[in-house]
Amino acid sequence: MNRRQFAKAITAGVAALGFNPQVFSFHSVRPQVAITIDDFGLDEVSKAEAEARNAKVLSVLHQHKIKAAGFVCGRRVDNENGKMILQAWDAENHLIANHTYSHWYFHRRSVEEFSQDILRCEALIKDYKNFTKRFRFPMLKEGDTVERRDGLRAFLKSQGYQQGYVTIDASDWYVDQRLRERLKQNPQADVIGYKNFYLSHIWDRASFYDQLAKKVLKRQVKHTLLIHHNVLNARFLSEMLAMFKQKGWQLIDAEEAFADPLFAVEPNNLPAGEGIIWALAKATGKFDKLLRYPAEDSEYEKPLMDKLGL
């Protein structure tokens, strides 16, 4: 196959996935990643702890000169702590986006009740100046039937929402759970093992999804990393961002990442969901040996952490 034939084959493959080939460049570029933070689970801690944790996260983002996107679970911010935290995020000009009110598992809900739950969250966050109509499904589960998947997609479009897809999924929430258990047993415990495991885990997942994107799309995408607003990231977010820089990646604003045409694609999978790179790889039917389901979960990290005594 000559160079012209190769380029034509790549263009046809990209078009088959629903992309406009003209917006793609196949030149190698420096990997880029934006930070997206889910849930804002500070409703079960004191005001002082919530404020301190949030201030630490915002300080790290400021130091690295990036603007993140916060995907807000409404029930977790429907209180004084939540208002205080969102006001601080808004003042720092980070995006504020919708992650439903109740954090339901969509596969167990009707399109109508799930839609109303999205609107319930919107009512809490719509007046912040950095509110953006981006939506992310809880647990990245976008529907197990055509009715749910297509019904919710139609609802989101009718309300002016765009997808807040994840390109790099991970299980920081599980590492955080184990870290908090250790600190509950001993607040002075040495936690360097948790830091090292976390950084290794994030780098492993980032490398995997970056390489998968190149296999599927034949280009470098603008990545969105999914993490959570938790103890783990209050402690180790700075080291994680420094790691990306040290590895040669560029940190970018979430708004810039979401401008990538990748985030307008709707994979034709059932069950729908997981990260967008995973979903597009699954849709081709060519990468099943590389893919697991669910894409990320505690079951993959538990034996590793158990072995390390974490």
mmCIF file of C-alpha atoms in Angstrom:
data_model
loop_
_atom_site.group_PDB
_atom_site.id
_atom_site.type_symbol
_atom_site.label_atom_id
_atom_site.label_comp_id
_atom_site.label_asym_id
_atom_site.label_seq_id
_atom_site.Cartn_x
_atom_site.Cartn_y
_atom_site.Cartn_z
ATOM 1 C CA MET A 1 0.000 0.000 0.000
ATOM 2 C CA ASN A 2 1.487 3.345 -0.997
ATOM 3 C CA ARG A 3 1.270 6.562 0.994
ATOM 4 C CA ARG A 4 -1.797 7.868 -0.851
ATOM 5 C CA GLN A 5 -3.660 4.572 -0.432
ATOM 6 C CA PHE A 6 -2.774 4.511 3.267
ATOM 7 C CA ALA A 7 -4.093 8.042 3.816
ATOM 8 C CA LYS A 8 -7.306 7.178 1.963
ATOM 9 C CA ALA A 9 -7.824 4.074 4.107
ATOM 10 C CA ILE A 10 -7.353 6.053 7.329
ATOM 11 C CA THR A 11 -9.801 8.727 6.171
ATOM 12 C CA ALA A 12 -12.404 6.097 5.363
ATOM 13 C CA GLY A 13 -11.952 4.440 8.743
ATOM 14 C CA VAL A 14 -12.364 7.690 10.640
ATOM 15 C CA ALA A 15 -15.451 8.606 8.597
ATOM 16 C CA ALA A 16 -16.992 5.220 9.422
ATOM 17 C CA LEU A 17 -16.806 6.141 13.105
ATOM 18 C CA GLY A 18 -18.831 9.284 12.460
ATOM 19 C CA PHE A 19 -16.046 11.879 12.329
ATOM 20 C CA ASN A 20 -15.395 14.575 9.762
ATOM 21 C CA PRO A 21 -11.949 13.572 8.466
ATOM 22 C CA GLN A 22 -11.132 17.167 7.504
ATOM 23 C CA VAL A 23 -10.813 18.238 11.129
ATOM 24 C CA PHE A 24 -8.155 15.653 11.914
ATOM 25 C CA SER A 25 -4.420 15.986 11.750
ATOM 26 C CA PHE A 26 -2.401 12.790 11.817
ATOM 27 C CA HIS A 27 0.862 14.469 12.749
ATOM 28 C CA SER A 28 2.395 13.417 16.046
ATOM 29 C CA VAL A 29 2.004 16.069 18.746
ATOM 30 C CA ARG A 30 2.829 16.358 22.412
ATOM 31 C CA PRO A 31 0.170 14.599 24.544
ATOM 32 C CA GLN A 32 -2.247 17.006 26.214
ATOM 33 C CA VAL A 33 -4.522 16.437 29.196
ATOM 34 C CA ALA A 34 -7.159 18.438 31.062
ATOM 35 C CA ILE A 35 -8.367 17.780 34.596
ATOM 36 C CA THR A 36 -12.035 17.032 35.225
ATOM 37 C CA ILE A 37 -13.236 16.464 38.767
ATOM 38 C CA ASP A 38 -16.451 14.638 39.661
ATOM 39 C CA ASP A 39 -18.956 14.597 42.504
ATOM 40 C CA PHE A 40 -17.644 17.204 45.020
ATOM 41 C CA GLY A 41 -18.314 14.806 47.881
ATOM 42 C CA LEU A 42 -17.768 17.197 50.761
ATOM 43 C CA ASP A 43 -21.235 17.017 52.282
ATOM 44 C CA GLU A 44 -20.202 14.568 55.015
ATOM 45 C CA VAL A 45 -17.290 16.561 56.447
ATOM 46 C CA SER A 46 -17.112 19.689 58.555
ATOM 47 C CA LYS A 47 -17.120 23.130 56.996
ATOM 48 C CA ALA A 48 -13.502 23.635 58.022
ATOM 49 C CA GLU A 49 -12.379 20.357 56.452
ATOM 50 C CA ALA A 50 -14.371 20.980 53.283
ATOM 51 C CA GLU A 51 -12.916 24.471 52.940
ATOM 52 C CA ALA A 52 -9.352 23.281 53.558
ATOM 53 C CA ARG A 53 -9.586 20.422 51.094
ATOM 54 C CA ASN A 54 -11.124 22.590 48.404
ATOM 55 C CA ALA A 55 -8.567 25.340 48.963
ATOM 56 C CA LYS A 56 -5.769 22.806 48.486
ATOM 57 C CA VAL A 57 -7.200 21.545 45.194
ATOM 58 C CA LEU A 58 -7.758 25.067 43.881
ATOM 59 C CA SER A 59 -4.279 26.118 44.944
ATOM 60 C CA VAL A 60 -2.699 23.249 43.004
ATOM 61 C CA LEU A 61 -4.686 24.063 39.870
ATOM 62 C CA HIS A 62 -3.666 27.701 40.202
ATOM 63 C CA GLN A 63 0.001 26.798 40.612
ATOM 64 C CA HIS A 64 -0.100 24.737 37.434
ATOM 65 C CA LYS A 65 -1.986 27.535 35.629
ATOM 66 C CA ILE A 66 -4.875 25.385 34.383
ATOM 67 C CA LYS A 67 -8.656 25.594 34.535
ATOM 68 C CA ALA A 68 -10.448 22.367 35.371
ATOM 69 C CA ALA A 69 -14.057 21.254 34.916
ATOM 70 C CA GLY A 70 -16.114 20.262 37.933
ATOM 71 C CA PHE A 71 -18.943 17.811 37.260
ATOM 72 C CA VAL A 72 -21.254 18.455 40.167
ATOM 73 C CA CYS A 73 -23.467 15.894 41.871
ATOM 74 C CA GLY A 74 -26.323 18.101 43.056
ATOM 75 C CA ARG A 75 -27.218 16.335 46.301
ATOM 76 C CA ARG A 76 -23.626 16.712 47.468
ATOM 77 C CA VAL A 77 -23.612 20.480 47.061
ATOM 78 C CA ASP A 78 -27.197 21.200 48.129
ATOM 79 C CA ASN A 79 -25.973 22.575 51.453
ATOM 80 C CA GLU A 80 -23.829 25.372 52.892
ATOM 81 C CA ASN A 81 -20.564 23.500 52.260
ATOM 82 C CA GLY A 82 -21.529 22.990 48.649
ATOM 83 C CA LYS A 83 -22.417 26.630 48.061
ATOM 84 C CA MET A 84 -19.135 27.753 49.587
ATOM 85 C CA ILE A 85 -17.129 25.348 47.420
ATOM 86 C CA LEU A 86 -18.905 26.203 44.168
ATOM 87 C CA GLN A 87 -18.523 29.911 44.848
ATOM 88 C CA ALA A 88 -14.786 29.369 45.240
ATOM 89 C CA TRP A 89 -14.613 27.358 41.996
ATOM 90 C CA ASP A 90 -16.600 29.997 40.175
ATOM 91 C CA ALA A 91 -14.333 32.767 41.458
ATOM 92 C CA GLU A 92 -11.328 30.886 40.038
ATOM 93 C CA ASN A 93 -13.095 30.501 36.657
ATOM 94 C CA HIS A 94 -13.203 26.710 36.573
ATOM 95 C CA LEU A 95 -16.056 25.194 34.578
ATOM 96 C CA ILE A 96 -19.095 24.017 36.546
ATOM 97 C CA ALA A 97 -20.994 21.201 34.836
ATOM 98 C CA ASN A 98 -23.851 18.763 35.446
ATOM 99 C CA HIS A 99 -23.420 15.260 36.913
ATOM 100 C CA THR A 100 -27.104 14.740 37.926
ATOM 101 C CA TYR A 101 -28.608 15.518 41.308
ATOM 102 C CA SER A 102 -28.858 12.003 42.736
ATOM 103 C CA HIS A 103 -25.943 10.172 41.065
ATOM 104 C CA TRP A 104 -28.263 7.362 39.977
ATOM 105 C CA TYR A 105 -27.219 4.344 37.952
ATOM 106 C CA PHE A 106 -28.987 5.165 34.689
ATOM 107 C CA HIS A 107 -29.569 1.533 33.690
ATOM 108 C CA ARG A 108 -32.059 1.254 36.569
ATOM 109 C CA ARG A 109 -34.017 4.435 35.816
ATOM 110 C CA SER A 110 -36.433 5.602 33.165
ATOM 111 C CA VAL A 111 -35.468 8.307 30.700
ATOM 112 C CA GLU A 112 -38.097 10.607 32.197
ATOM 113 C CA GLU A 113 -37.013 10.375 35.833
ATOM 114 C CA PHE A 114 -33.325 10.566 34.918
ATOM 115 C CA SER A 115 -34.002 13.642 32.779
ATOM 116 C CA GLN A 116 -35.779 15.348 35.647
ATOM 117 C CA ASP A 117 -32.830 14.567 37.917
ATOM 118 C CA ILE A 118 -30.503 16.342 35.473
ATOM 119 C CA LEU A 119 -32.753 19.413 35.544
ATOM 120 C CA ARG A 120 -32.814 19.287 39.345
ATOM 121 C CA CYS A 121 -29.036 19.569 39.381
ATOM 122 C CA GLU A 122 -29.089 22.334 36.786
ATOM 123 C CA ALA A 123 -31.366 24.412 38.999
ATOM 124 C CA LEU A 124 -28.618 24.430 41.664
ATOM 125 C CA ILE A 125 -25.698 25.380 39.430
ATOM 126 C CA LYS A 126 -27.115 27.373 36.495
ATOM 127 C CA ASP A 127 -26.583 30.813 38.047
ATOM 128 C CA TYR A 128 -22.824 30.494 38.450
ATOM 129 C CA LYS A 129 -21.031 32.514 35.800
ATOM 130 C CA ASN A 130 -18.874 29.525 34.798
ATOM 131 C CA PHE A 131 -21.784 27.110 34.490
ATOM 132 C CA THR A 132 -21.486 25.224 31.229
ATOM 133 C CA LYS A 133 -23.980 22.860 29.644
ATOM 134 C CA ARG A 134 -21.736 19.821 29.711
ATOM 135 C CA PHE A 135 -23.127 16.596 31.127
ATOM 136 C CA ARG A 136 -21.410 13.490 32.452
ATOM 137 C CA PHE A 137 -23.197 10.267 33.346
ATOM 138 C CA PRO A 138 -22.652 8.834 36.830
ATOM 139 C CA MET A 139 -20.295 5.844 36.653
ATOM 140 C CA LEU A 140 -20.033 6.638 32.909
ATOM 141 C CA LYS A 141 -23.048 4.411 32.231
ATOM 142 C CA GLU A 142 -25.059 5.897 29.339
ATOM 143 C CA GLY A 143 -27.850 3.345 28.877
ATOM 144 C CA ASP A 144 -28.238 -0.400 28.465
ATOM 145 C CA THR A 145 -31.056 -0.219 25.900
ATOM 146 C CA VAL A 146 -31.605 1.751 22.709
ATOM 147 C CA GLU A 147 -34.551 3.488 24.387
ATOM 148 C CA ARG A 148 -32.457 4.732 27.301
ATOM 149 C CA ARG A 149 -29.386 5.628 25.270
ATOM 150 C CA ASP A 150 -31.144 7.453 22.446
ATOM 151 C CA GLY A 151 -33.848 8.910 24.667
ATOM 152 C CA LEU A 152 -31.338 10.589 26.951
ATOM 153 C CA ARG A 153 -29.221 11.772 24.030
ATOM 154 C CA ALA A 154 -32.312 13.423 22.527
ATOM 155 C CA PHE A 155 -33.181 15.021 25.880
ATOM 156 C CA LEU A 156 -29.676 16.429 26.324
ATOM 157 C CA LYS A 157 -29.722 17.933 22.847
ATOM 158 C CA SER A 158 -33.148 19.474 23.470
ATOM 159 C CA GLN A 159 -31.730 21.186 26.560
ATOM 160 C CA GLY A 160 -28.590 22.412 24.810
ATOM 161 C CA TYR A 161 -26.204 20.038 26.576
ATOM 162 C CA GLN A 162 -22.999 18.598 25.179
ATOM 163 C CA GLN A 163 -21.245 15.485 26.397
ATOM 164 C CA GLY A 164 -18.544 15.728 29.040
ATOM 165 C CA TYR A 165 -16.826 12.534 27.987
ATOM 166 C CA VAL A 166 -13.828 11.057 29.755
ATOM 167 C CA THR A 167 -10.892 9.933 27.631
ATOM 168 C CA ILE A 168 -8.762 8.676 30.547
ATOM 169 C CA ASP A 169 -10.807 6.746 33.080
ATOM 170 C CA ALA A 170 -9.275 5.592 36.363
ATOM 171 C CA SER A 171 -10.125 4.338 39.853
ATOM 172 C CA ASP A 172 -8.851 7.155 42.045
ATOM 173 C CA TRP A 173 -12.054 6.817 44.080
ATOM 174 C CA TYR A 174 -11.009 3.325 45.170
ATOM 175 C CA VAL A 175 -7.465 4.362 46.083
ATOM 176 C CA ASP A 176 -9.027 7.211 48.076
ATOM 177 C CA GLN A 177 -11.320 4.753 49.857
ATOM 178 C CA ARG A 178 -8.357 2.619 50.931
ATOM 179 C CA LEU A 179 -6.354 5.696 51.958
ATOM 180 C CA ARG A 180 -9.174 6.997 54.139
ATOM 181 C CA GLU A 181 -9.549 3.597 55.794
ATOM 182 C CA ARG A 182 -5.854 3.641 56.702
ATOM 183 C CA LEU A 183 -6.015 7.205 58.030
ATOM 184 C CA LYS A 184 -9.066 6.331 60.099
ATOM 185 C CA GLN A 185 -7.055 3.564 61.761
ATOM 186 C CA ASN A 186 -4.007 5.799 62.204
ATOM 187 C CA PRO A 187 -4.155 9.515 61.309
ATOM 188 C CA GLN A 188 -0.330 9.605 61.402
ATOM 189 C CA ALA A 189 0.159 6.614 59.103
ATOM 190 C CA ASP A 190 2.874 6.715 56.441
ATOM 191 C CA VAL A 191 0.927 7.132 53.197
ATOM 192 C CA ILE A 192 3.765 7.308 50.676
ATOM 193 C CA GLY A 193 2.747 3.873 49.390
ATOM 194 C CA TYR A 194 -0.680 5.218 48.477
ATOM 195 C CA LYS A 195 0.889 8.156 46.672
ATOM 196 C CA ASN A 196 3.214 5.903 44.701
ATOM 197 C CA PHE A 197 0.430 3.492 43.818
ATOM 198 C CA TYR A 198 -1.836 6.342 42.739
ATOM 199 C CA LEU A 199 0.745 7.950 40.486
ATOM 200 C CA SER A 200 1.603 4.594 38.931
ATOM 201 C CA HIS A 201 -2.083 3.815 38.398
ATOM 202 C CA ILE A 202 -2.828 7.150 36.719
ATOM 203 C CA TRP A 203 0.222 6.912 34.484
ATOM 204 C CA ASP A 204 -0.675 3.351 33.490
ATOM 205 C CA ARG A 205 -4.220 4.337 32.551
ATOM 206 C CA ALA A 206 -3.140 7.526 30.762
ATOM 207 C CA SER A 207 -0.589 5.604 28.711
ATOM 208 C CA PHE A 208 -3.111 2.898 27.845
ATOM 209 C CA TYR A 209 -5.843 5.265 26.657
ATOM 210 C CA ASP A 210 -3.395 7.504 24.809
ATOM 211 C CA GLN A 211 -2.053 4.538 22.861
ATOM 212 C CA LEU A 212 -5.580 3.242 22.280
ATOM 213 C CA ALA A 213 -6.630 6.621 20.877
ATOM 214 C CA LYS A 214 -3.747 6.505 18.423
ATOM 215 C CA LYS A 215 -4.724 2.997 17.332
ATOM 216 C CA VAL A 216 -8.399 3.884 16.865
ATOM 217 C CA LEU A 217 -8.213 7.475 15.596
ATOM 218 C CA LYS A 218 -4.669 7.607 14.220
ATOM 219 C CA ARG A 219 -4.041 10.876 16.000
ATOM 220 C CA GLN A 220 -3.340 12.513 19.327
ATOM 221 C CA VAL A 221 -6.505 13.597 21.146
ATOM 222 C CA LYS A 222 -6.972 16.283 23.778
ATOM 223 C CA HIS A 223 -7.488 14.121 26.838
ATOM 224 C CA THR A 224 -9.837 14.587 29.776
ATOM 225 C CA LEU A 225 -8.754 12.796 32.943
ATOM 226 C CA LEU A 226 -11.462 11.739 35.393
ATOM 227 C CA ILE A 227 -10.637 12.178 39.076
ATOM 228 C CA HIS A 228 -12.708 13.028 42.138
ATOM 229 C CA HIS A 229 -12.798 15.764 44.747
ATOM 230 C CA ASN A 230 -11.469 13.673 47.629
ATOM 231 C CA VAL A 231 -8.758 13.256 50.267
ATOM 232 C CA LEU A 232 -6.438 11.515 47.807
ATOM 233 C CA ASN A 233 -6.369 14.405 45.373
ATOM 234 C CA ALA A 234 -6.184 17.036 48.087
ATOM 235 C CA ARG A 235 -2.918 15.346 49.088
ATOM 236 C CA PHE A 236 -1.430 14.190 45.804
ATOM 237 C CA LEU A 237 -2.912 16.202 42.927
ATOM 238 C CA SER A 238 0.205 18.372 42.715
ATOM 239 C CA GLU A 239 2.490 15.350 42.395
ATOM 240 C CA MET A 240 0.217 13.853 39.768
ATOM 241 C CA LEU A 241 0.226 16.990 37.621
ATOM 242 C CA ALA A 242 3.984 17.294 38.013
ATOM 243 C CA MET A 243 4.291 13.698 36.847
ATOM 244 C CA PHE A 244 2.462 14.452 33.604
ATOM 245 C CA LYS A 245 4.778 17.382 32.957
ATOM 246 C CA GLN A 246 7.854 15.304 33.743
ATOM 247 C CA LYS A 247 6.637 12.647 31.301
ATOM 248 C CA GLY A 248 6.395 15.260 28.549
ATOM 249 C CA TRP A 249 2.640 15.859 28.599
ATOM 250 C CA GLN A 250 1.103 19.318 28.417
ATOM 251 C CA LEU A 251 -1.560 20.384 30.902
ATOM 252 C CA ILE A 252 -4.411 22.265 29.213
ATOM 253 C CA ASP A 253 -7.686 23.879 30.254
ATOM 254 C CA ALA A 254 -10.792 21.710 30.236
ATOM 255 C CA GLU A 255 -12.529 24.115 27.852
ATOM 256 C CA GLU A 256 -9.734 23.604 25.322
ATOM 257 C CA ALA A 257 -9.977 19.834 25.622
ATOM 258 C CA PHE A 258 -13.731 19.842 25.086
ATOM 259 C CA ALA A 259 -13.245 21.741 21.821
ATOM 260 C CA ASP A 260 -11.792 18.566 20.316
ATOM 261 C CA PRO A 261 -14.330 17.151 17.793
ATOM 262 C CA LEU A 262 -14.022 13.837 19.600
ATOM 263 C CA PHE A 263 -16.526 15.106 22.187
ATOM 264 C CA ALA A 264 -19.326 15.461 19.627
ATOM 265 C CA VAL A 265 -19.284 11.780 18.617
ATOM 266 C CA GLU A 266 -21.985 9.307 19.710
ATOM 267 C CA PRO A 267 -20.693 5.708 19.689
ATOM 268 C CA ASN A 268 -23.242 3.084 18.674
ATOM 269 C CA ASN A 269 -22.602 0.670 21.553
ATOM 270 C CA LEU A 270 -24.837 -1.215 23.981
ATOM 271 C CA PRO A 271 -24.431 -0.983 26.829
ATOM 272 C CA ALA A 272 -23.424 2.602 26.112
ATOM 273 C CA GLY A 273 -20.824 4.407 28.118
ATOM 274 C CA GLU A 274 -17.344 4.010 29.627
ATOM 275 C CA GLY A 275 -14.711 6.436 28.395
ATOM 276 C CA ILE A 276 -15.104 7.779 24.859
ATOM 277 C CA ILE A 277 -11.851 6.200 23.622
ATOM 278 C CA TRP A 278 -12.906 2.839 25.055
ATOM 279 C CA ALA A 279 -16.360 3.168 23.469
ATOM 280 C CA LEU A 280 -15.007 4.037 20.026
ATOM 281 C CA ALA A 281 -12.549 1.161 20.203
ATOM 282 C CA LYS A 282 -15.397 -1.179 21.149
ATOM 283 C CA ALA A 283 -17.547 0.103 18.271
ATOM 284 C CA THR A 284 -14.939 -0.970 15.720
ATOM 285 C CA GLY A 285 -15.005 -4.593 16.888
ATOM 286 C CA LYS A 286 -11.242 -4.713 16.333
ATOM 287 C CA PHE A 287 -9.849 -4.190 19.811
ATOM 288 C CA ASP A 288 -11.724 -6.668 22.004
ATOM 289 C CA LYS A 289 -8.487 -8.297 23.145
ATOM 290 C CA LEU A 290 -7.386 -4.966 24.602
ATOM 291 C CA LEU A 291 -10.695 -4.026 26.259
ATOM 292 C CA ARG A 292 -12.208 -5.134 29.540
ATOM 293 C CA TYR A 293 -15.648 -4.435 30.980
ATOM 294 C CA PRO A 294 -16.150 -2.414 33.011
ATOM 295 C CA ALA A 295 -13.237 -0.416 31.677
ATOM 296 C CA GLU A 296 -12.146 0.631 35.175
ATOM 297 C CA ASP A 297 -13.240 -0.626 38.577
ATOM 298 C CA SER A 298 -11.998 -1.599 42.025
ATOM 299 C CA GLU A 299 -11.753 -5.267 41.026
ATOM 300 C CA TYR A 300 -8.623 -4.512 39.007
ATOM 301 C CA GLU A 301 -6.836 -2.513 41.708
ATOM 302 C CA LYS A 302 -7.858 -4.480 44.818
ATOM 303 C CA PRO A 303 -5.480 -7.429 44.359
ATOM 304 C CA LEU A 304 -2.609 -5.075 43.581
ATOM 305 C CA MET A 305 -3.224 -2.972 46.674
ATOM 306 C CA ASP A 306 -3.765 -6.054 48.812
ATOM 307 C CA LYS A 307 -0.410 -7.430 47.695
ATOM 308 C CA LEU A 308 1.286 -4.156 48.633
ATOM 309 C CA GLY A 309 -0.447 -4.043 52.030
ATOM 310 C CA LEU A 310 -2.186 -0.776 51.214
#
